[in-house]
Short mmCIF file of C-alpha atoms and ligand atoms in Angstrom, two decimals:
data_model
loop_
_atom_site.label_atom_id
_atom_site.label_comp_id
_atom_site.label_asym_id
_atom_site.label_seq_id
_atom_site.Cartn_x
_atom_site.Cartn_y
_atom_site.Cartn_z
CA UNK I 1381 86.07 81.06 111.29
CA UNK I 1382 89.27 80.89 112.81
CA UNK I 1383 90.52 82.86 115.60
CA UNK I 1384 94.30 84.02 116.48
CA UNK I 1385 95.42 84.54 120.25
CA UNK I 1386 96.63 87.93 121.24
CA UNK I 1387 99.63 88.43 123.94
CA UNK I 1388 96.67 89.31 126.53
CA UNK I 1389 94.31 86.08 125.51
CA UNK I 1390 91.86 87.91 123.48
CA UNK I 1391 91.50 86.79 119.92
CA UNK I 1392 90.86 88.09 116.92
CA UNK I 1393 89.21 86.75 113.38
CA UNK I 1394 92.02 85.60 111.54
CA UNK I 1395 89.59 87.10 108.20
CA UNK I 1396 88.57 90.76 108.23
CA UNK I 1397 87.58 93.09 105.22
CA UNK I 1398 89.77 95.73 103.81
CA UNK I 1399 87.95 98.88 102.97
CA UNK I 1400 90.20 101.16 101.06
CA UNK I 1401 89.10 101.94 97.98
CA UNK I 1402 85.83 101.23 98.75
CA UNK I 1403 83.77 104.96 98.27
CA UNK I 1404 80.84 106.12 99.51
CA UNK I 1405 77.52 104.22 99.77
CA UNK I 1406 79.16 101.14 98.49
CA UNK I 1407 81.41 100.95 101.61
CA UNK I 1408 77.90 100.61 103.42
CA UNK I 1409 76.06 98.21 101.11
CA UNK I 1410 79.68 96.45 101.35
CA UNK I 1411 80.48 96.31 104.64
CA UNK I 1412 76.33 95.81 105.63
CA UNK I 1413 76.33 92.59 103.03
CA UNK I 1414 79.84 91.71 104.86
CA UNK I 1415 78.15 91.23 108.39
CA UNK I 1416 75.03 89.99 106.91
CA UNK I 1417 77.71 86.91 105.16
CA UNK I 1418 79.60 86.39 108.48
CA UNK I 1419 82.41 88.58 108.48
CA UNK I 1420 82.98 89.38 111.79
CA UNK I 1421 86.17 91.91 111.51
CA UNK I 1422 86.33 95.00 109.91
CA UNK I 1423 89.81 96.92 108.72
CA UNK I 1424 88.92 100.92 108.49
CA UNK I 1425 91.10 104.37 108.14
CA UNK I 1426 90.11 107.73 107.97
CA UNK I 1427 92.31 108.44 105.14
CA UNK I 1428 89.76 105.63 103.55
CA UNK I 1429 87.36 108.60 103.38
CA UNK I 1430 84.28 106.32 104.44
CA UNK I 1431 84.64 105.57 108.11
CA UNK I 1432 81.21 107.89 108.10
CA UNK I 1433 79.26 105.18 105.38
CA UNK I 1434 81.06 101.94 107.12
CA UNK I 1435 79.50 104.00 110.41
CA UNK I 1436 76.15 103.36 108.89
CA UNK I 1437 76.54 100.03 108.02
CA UNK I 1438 77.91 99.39 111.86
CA UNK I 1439 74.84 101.18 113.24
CA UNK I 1440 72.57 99.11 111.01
CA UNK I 1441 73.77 95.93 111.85
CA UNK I 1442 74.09 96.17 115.84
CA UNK I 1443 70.98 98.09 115.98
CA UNK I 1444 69.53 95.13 114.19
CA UNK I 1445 70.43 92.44 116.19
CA UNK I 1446 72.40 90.87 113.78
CA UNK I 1447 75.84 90.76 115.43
CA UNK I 1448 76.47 91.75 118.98
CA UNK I 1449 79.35 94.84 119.66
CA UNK I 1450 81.34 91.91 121.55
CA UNK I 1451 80.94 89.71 118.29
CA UNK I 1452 82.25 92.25 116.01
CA UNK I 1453 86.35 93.29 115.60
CA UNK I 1454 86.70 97.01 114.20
CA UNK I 1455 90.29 98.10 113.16
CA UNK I 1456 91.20 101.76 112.13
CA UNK I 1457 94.11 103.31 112.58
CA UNK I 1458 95.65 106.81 113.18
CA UNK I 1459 96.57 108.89 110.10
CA UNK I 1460 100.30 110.59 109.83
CA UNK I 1461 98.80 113.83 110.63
CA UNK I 1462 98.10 113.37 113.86
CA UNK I 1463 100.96 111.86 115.26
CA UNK I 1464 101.95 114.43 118.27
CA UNK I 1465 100.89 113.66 121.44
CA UNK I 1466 97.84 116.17 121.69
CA UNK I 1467 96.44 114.89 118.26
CA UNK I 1468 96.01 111.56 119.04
CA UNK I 1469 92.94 111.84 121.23
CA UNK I 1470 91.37 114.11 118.75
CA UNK I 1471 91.60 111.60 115.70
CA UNK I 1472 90.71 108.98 117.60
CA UNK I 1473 87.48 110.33 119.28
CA UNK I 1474 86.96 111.51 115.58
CA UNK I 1475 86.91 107.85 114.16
CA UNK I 1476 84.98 106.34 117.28
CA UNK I 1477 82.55 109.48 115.49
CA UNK I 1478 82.03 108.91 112.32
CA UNK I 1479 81.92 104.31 112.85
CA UNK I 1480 79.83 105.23 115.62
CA UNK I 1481 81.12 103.41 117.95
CA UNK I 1482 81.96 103.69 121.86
CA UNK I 1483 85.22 101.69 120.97
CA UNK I 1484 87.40 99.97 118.58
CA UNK I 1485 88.98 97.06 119.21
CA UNK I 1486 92.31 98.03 117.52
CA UNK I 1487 94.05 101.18 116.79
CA UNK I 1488 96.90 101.29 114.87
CA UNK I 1489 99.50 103.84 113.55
CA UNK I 1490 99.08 103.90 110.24
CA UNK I 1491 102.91 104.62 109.02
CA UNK I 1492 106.15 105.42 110.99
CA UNK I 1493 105.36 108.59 108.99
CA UNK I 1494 104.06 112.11 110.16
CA UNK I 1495 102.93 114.99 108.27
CA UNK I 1496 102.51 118.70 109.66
CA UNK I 1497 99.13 118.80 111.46
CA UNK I 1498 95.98 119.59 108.95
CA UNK I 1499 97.92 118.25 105.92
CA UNK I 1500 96.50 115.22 105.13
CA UNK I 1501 98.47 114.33 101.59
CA UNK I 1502 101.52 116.42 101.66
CA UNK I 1503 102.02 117.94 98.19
CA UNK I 1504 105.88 118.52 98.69
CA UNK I 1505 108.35 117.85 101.62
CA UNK I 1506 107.61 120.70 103.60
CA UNK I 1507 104.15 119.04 104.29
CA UNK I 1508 106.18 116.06 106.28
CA UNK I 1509 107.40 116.26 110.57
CA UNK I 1510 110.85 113.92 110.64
CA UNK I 1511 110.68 111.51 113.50
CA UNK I 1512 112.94 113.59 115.09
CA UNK I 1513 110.71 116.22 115.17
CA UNK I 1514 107.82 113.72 116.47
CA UNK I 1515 109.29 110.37 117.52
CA UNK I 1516 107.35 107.32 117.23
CA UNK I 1517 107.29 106.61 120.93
CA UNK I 1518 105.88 110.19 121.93
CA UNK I 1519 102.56 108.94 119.28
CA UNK I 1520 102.81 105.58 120.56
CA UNK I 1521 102.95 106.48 124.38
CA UNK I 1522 100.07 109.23 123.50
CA UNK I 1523 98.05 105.56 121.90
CA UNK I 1524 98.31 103.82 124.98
CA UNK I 1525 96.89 106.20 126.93
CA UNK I 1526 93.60 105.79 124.57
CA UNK I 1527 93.54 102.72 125.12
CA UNK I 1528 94.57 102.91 129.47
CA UNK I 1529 90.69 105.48 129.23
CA UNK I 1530 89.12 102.43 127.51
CA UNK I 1531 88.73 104.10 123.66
CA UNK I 1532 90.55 101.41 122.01
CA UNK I 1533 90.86 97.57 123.46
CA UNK I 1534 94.28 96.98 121.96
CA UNK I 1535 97.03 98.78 120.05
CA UNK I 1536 99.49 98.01 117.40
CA UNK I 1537 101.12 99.39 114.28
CA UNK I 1538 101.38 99.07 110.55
CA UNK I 1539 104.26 99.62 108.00
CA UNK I 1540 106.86 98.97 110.83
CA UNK I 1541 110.06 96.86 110.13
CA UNK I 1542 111.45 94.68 112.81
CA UNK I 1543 114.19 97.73 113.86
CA UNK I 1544 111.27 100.33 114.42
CA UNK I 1545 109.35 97.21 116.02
CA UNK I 1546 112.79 96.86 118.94
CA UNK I 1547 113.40 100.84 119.51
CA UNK I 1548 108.96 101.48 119.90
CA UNK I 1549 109.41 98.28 122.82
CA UNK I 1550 112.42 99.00 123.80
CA UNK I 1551 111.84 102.43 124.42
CA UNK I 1552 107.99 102.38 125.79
CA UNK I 1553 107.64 98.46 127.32
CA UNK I 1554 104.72 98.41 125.16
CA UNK I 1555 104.69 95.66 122.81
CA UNK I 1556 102.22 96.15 120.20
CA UNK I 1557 99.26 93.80 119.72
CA UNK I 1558 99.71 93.44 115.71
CA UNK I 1559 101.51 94.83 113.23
CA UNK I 1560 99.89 95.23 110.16
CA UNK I 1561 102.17 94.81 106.57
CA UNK I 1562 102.12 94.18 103.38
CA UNK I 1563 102.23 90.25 102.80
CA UNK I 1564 101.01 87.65 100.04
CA UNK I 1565 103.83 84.73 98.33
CA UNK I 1566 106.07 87.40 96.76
CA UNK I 1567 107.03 89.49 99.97
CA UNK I 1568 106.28 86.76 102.39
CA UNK I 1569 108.46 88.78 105.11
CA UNK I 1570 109.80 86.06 107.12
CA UNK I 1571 112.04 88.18 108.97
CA UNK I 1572 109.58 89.99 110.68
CA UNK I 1573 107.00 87.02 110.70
CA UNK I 1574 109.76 85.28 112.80
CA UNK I 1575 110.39 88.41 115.15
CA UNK I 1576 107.08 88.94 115.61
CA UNK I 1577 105.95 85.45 116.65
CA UNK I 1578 108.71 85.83 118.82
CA UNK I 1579 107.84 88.73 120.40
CA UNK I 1580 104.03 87.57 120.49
CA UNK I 1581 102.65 90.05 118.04
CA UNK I 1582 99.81 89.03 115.51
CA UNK I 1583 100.91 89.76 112.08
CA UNK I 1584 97.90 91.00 109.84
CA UNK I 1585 98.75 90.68 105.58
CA UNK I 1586 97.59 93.72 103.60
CA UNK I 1587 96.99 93.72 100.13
CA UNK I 1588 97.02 90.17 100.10
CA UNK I 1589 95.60 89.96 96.45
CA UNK I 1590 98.00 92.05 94.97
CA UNK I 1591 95.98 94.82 95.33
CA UNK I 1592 95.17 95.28 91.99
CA UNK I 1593 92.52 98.30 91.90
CA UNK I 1594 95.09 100.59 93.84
CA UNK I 1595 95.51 103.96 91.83
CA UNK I 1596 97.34 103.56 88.50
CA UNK I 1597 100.02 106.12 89.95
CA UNK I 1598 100.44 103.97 92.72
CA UNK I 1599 101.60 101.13 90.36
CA UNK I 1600 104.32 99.96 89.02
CA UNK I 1601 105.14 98.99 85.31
CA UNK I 1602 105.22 95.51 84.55
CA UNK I 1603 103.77 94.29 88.30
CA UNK I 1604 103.82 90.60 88.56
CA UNK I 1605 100.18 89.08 89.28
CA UNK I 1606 99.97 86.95 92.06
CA UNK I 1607 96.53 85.57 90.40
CA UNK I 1608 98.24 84.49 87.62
CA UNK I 1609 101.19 82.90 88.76
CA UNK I 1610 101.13 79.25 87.53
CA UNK I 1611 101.88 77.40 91.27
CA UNK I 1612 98.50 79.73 92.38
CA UNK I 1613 96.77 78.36 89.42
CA UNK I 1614 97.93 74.77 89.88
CA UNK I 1615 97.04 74.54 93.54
CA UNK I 1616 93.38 76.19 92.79
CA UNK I 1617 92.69 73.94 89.93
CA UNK I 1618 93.48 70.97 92.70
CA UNK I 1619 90.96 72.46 94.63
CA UNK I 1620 88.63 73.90 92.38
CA UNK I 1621 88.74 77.15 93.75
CA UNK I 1622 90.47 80.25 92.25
CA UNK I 1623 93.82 82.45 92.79
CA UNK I 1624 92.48 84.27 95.29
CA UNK I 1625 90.92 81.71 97.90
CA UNK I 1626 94.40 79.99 97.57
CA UNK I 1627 96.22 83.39 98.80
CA UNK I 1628 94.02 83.45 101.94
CA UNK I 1629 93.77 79.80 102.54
CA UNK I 1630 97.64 80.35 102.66
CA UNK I 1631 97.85 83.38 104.71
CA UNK I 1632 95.50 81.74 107.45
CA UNK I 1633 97.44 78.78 107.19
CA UNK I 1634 101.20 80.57 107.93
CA UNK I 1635 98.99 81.98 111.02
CA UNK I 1636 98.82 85.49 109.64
CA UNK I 1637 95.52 87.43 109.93
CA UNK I 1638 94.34 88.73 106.53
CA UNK I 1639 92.01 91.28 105.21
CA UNK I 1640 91.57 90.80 101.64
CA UNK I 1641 89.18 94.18 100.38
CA UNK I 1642 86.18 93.04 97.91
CA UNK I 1643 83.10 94.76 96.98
CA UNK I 1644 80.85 92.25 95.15
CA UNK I 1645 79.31 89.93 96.96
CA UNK I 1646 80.39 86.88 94.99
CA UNK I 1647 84.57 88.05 96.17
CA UNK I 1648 83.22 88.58 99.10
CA UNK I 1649 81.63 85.45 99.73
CA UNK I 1650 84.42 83.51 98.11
CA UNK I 1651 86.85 84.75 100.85
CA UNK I 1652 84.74 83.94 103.81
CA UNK I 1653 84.92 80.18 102.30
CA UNK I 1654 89.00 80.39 101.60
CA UNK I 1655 89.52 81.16 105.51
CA UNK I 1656 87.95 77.10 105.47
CA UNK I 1657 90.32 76.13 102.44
CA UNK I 1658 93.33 74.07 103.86
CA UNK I 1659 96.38 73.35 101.56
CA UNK I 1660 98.82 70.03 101.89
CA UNK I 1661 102.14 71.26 103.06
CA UNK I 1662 103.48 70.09 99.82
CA UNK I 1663 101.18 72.94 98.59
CA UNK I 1664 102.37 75.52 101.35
CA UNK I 1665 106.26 74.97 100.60
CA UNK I 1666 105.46 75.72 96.64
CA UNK I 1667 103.78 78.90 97.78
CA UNK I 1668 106.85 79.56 99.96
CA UNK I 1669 109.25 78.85 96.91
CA UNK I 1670 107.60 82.54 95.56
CA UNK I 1671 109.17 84.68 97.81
CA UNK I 1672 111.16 87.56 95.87
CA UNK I 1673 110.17 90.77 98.16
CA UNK I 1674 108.18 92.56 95.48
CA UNK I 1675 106.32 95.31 97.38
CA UNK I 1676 102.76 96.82 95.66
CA UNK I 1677 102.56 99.25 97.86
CA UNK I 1678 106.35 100.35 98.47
CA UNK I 1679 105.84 103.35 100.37
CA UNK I 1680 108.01 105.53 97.48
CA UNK I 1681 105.21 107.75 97.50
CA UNK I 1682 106.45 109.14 100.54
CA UNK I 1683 109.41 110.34 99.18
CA UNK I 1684 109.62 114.07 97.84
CA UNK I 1685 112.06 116.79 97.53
CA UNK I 1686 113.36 117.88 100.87
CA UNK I 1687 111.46 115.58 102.61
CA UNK I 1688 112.60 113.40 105.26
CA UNK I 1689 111.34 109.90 104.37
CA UNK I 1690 112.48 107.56 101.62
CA UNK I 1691 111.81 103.94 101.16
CA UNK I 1692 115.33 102.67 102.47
CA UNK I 1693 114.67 104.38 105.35
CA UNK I 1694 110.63 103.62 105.80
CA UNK I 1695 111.47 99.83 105.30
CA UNK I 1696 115.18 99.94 106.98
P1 NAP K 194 93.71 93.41 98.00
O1 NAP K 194 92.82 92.97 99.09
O2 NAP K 194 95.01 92.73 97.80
O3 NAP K 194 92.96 93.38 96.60
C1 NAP K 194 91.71 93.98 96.38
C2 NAP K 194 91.28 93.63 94.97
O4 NAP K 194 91.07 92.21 94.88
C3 NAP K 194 89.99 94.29 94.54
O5 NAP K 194 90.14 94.66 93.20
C4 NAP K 194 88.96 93.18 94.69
O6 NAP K 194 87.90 93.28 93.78
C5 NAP K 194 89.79 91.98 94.31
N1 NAP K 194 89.23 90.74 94.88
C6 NAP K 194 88.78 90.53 96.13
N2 NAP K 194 88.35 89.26 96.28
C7 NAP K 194 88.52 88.66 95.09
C8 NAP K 194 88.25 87.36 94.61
N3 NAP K 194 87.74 86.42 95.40
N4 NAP K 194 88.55 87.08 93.29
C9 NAP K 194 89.09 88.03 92.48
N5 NAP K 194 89.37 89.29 92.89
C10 NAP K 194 89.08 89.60 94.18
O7 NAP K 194 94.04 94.98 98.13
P2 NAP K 194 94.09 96.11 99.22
O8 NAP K 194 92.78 96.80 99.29
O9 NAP K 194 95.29 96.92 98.91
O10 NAP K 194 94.40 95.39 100.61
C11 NAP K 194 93.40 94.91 101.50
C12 NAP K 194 93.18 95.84 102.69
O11 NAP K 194 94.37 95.98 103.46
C13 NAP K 194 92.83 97.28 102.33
O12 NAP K 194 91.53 97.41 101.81
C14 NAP K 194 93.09 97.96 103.64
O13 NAP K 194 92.01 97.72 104.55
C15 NAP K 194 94.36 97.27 104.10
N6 NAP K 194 95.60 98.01 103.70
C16 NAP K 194 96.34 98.60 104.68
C17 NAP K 194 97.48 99.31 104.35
C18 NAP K 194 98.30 99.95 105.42
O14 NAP K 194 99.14 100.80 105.13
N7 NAP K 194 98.10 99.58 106.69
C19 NAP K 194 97.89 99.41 103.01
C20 NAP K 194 97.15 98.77 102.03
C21 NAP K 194 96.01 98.06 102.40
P3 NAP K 194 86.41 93.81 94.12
O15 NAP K 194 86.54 95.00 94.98
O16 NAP K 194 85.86 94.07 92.78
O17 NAP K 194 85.67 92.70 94.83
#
């Protein structure tokens, strides 16, 4: 497995497992088989609605000897309605609950997005705080502290553009350890790649599959599939390998951490062996050639009546 360097010299499995979407006892069975295969970082929420099952699956496999707590990488992250200060420690002690954990090793805001406390999927725009109301630095100062009492190793963000990346340093001097985005060949995001590498943040890819079993309302008509996609298909036939293990292979490769979600244990052993895969350059500059910033998730969902967020401003 290969590793990525934070800014403080820790490192981090450059392969972890997405759980959204993953319900219930088969986000223990899952995450259990994970560990059990190799996989040595995790990628959790509480708006996942299973940190308590992946909890089990932690408890089962440290218990068990069969990975040590210093072995193991947990992500979760902070959900939008706990973003004011005195919320923070709350959710967080909340999560440490249900994974059952003393620690994780990364917290992360989950969007530059909050909600009134207590609603946890606003149904209109009155359920939504604008960042005026709670900016991202009072949440982000409120994270650190977490960490500074030793309930999270590192911090970092997700769903931040390279803008809301200069005001949260600019404003704090805290640079965040990794933000985590939405990245595969057709929204490679080389803008913020390049400002992050710059800046010495890790960028992790979400949905780096295309993230095909998403809710149908969260979809879009007529999505291209990055599967499918005839320079994918080439490059896997030349390795015998499929669609996906290309897409990691080439995620690793651009030194991006990625957390591809899979619930058999056939996906899930096939990813473990793509973080091995390497491509030609020839290969990596075809994949490159893709690029046409299509977004699966594009954070229009957020938008409602009266609300303050829309996607030109989430992604500005
Ligand atoms: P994804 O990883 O792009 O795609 C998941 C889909 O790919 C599932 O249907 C899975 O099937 C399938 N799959 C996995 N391995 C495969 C393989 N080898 N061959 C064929 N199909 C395969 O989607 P995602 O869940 O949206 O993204 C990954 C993770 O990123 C999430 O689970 C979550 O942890 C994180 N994420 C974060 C945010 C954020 O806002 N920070 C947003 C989205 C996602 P099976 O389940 O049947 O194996």
């Amino acid at each position: 497995m290969r590793y990525f360097n934070l800014l403080d010299g820790d490192s981090v499995p450059a392969l972890g497992l997405g759980t959204w979407k993953l319900a219930g006892d088969d986000a223990r069975v899952t995450v259990q088989t994970a560990i059990g295969l190799g996989y040595r970082h995790i990628d959790c929420a509480p708006i996942y609605e299973n940190e308590p099952d992946i909890g089990r699956a932690l408890e089962f496999s440290l218990r068990g000897g069969e990975v040590s707590r210093e072995k193991l990488w947990v992500t979760s992250k902070l959900w939008n309605d706990s973003h004011r200060a005195d919320d923070v420690r709350p959710a967080l002690e909340r999560t440490l609950h249900d994974l059952q954990l003393d620690y994780l090793d990364l917290y992360l805001m989950h969007w530059p997005v909050a909600h009134k406390p207590g609603v946890s999927r606003p149904d209109d725009g009155t359920g939504f705080l604008s960042l005026e109301d709670v900016p991202l630095g009072e949440t982000w100062t409120a994270m650190r502290d977490r960490r500074d009492a030793g309930l999270c190793r590192h911090i970092g963000v997700a769903n931040f553009s390279t803008s809301k990346l200069q005001s949260l340093i600019d404003e704090t001097g805290t640079v965040p350890a990794v933000n985590q985005v939405e990245a595969h060949p057709f929204l490679q995001q080389r803008e913020l790649l390049e400002f992050c590498e710059e800046n010495k943040i890790l960028l992790t890819a979400y949905s780096p599959l295309g993230s095909r079993d998403r809710p149908d309302d969260m979809k879009q008509a007529d999505e291209p599939s990055l599967f499918d996609h005839p320079t994918v298909q080439s490059i896997a036939e030349r390795h015998d390998v499929s669609s996906a293990s290309v897409l990691i292979a080439w995620a690793i490769q651009r030194g991006t951490i990625v957390i591809p979600k899979a619930s058999s244990e056939a996906h899930l052993r096939e990813n473990l062996q793509a973080a091995e895969l390497e491509l030609a350059e020839s290969e990596m500059q075809d994949l490159e050639s893709l690029d046409r910033g299509f977004r699966y998730v594009d954070g229009t969902f957020w938008e409602m009546p009266g609300g303050p967020y829309t996607a030109a401003n989430l992604w500005d």
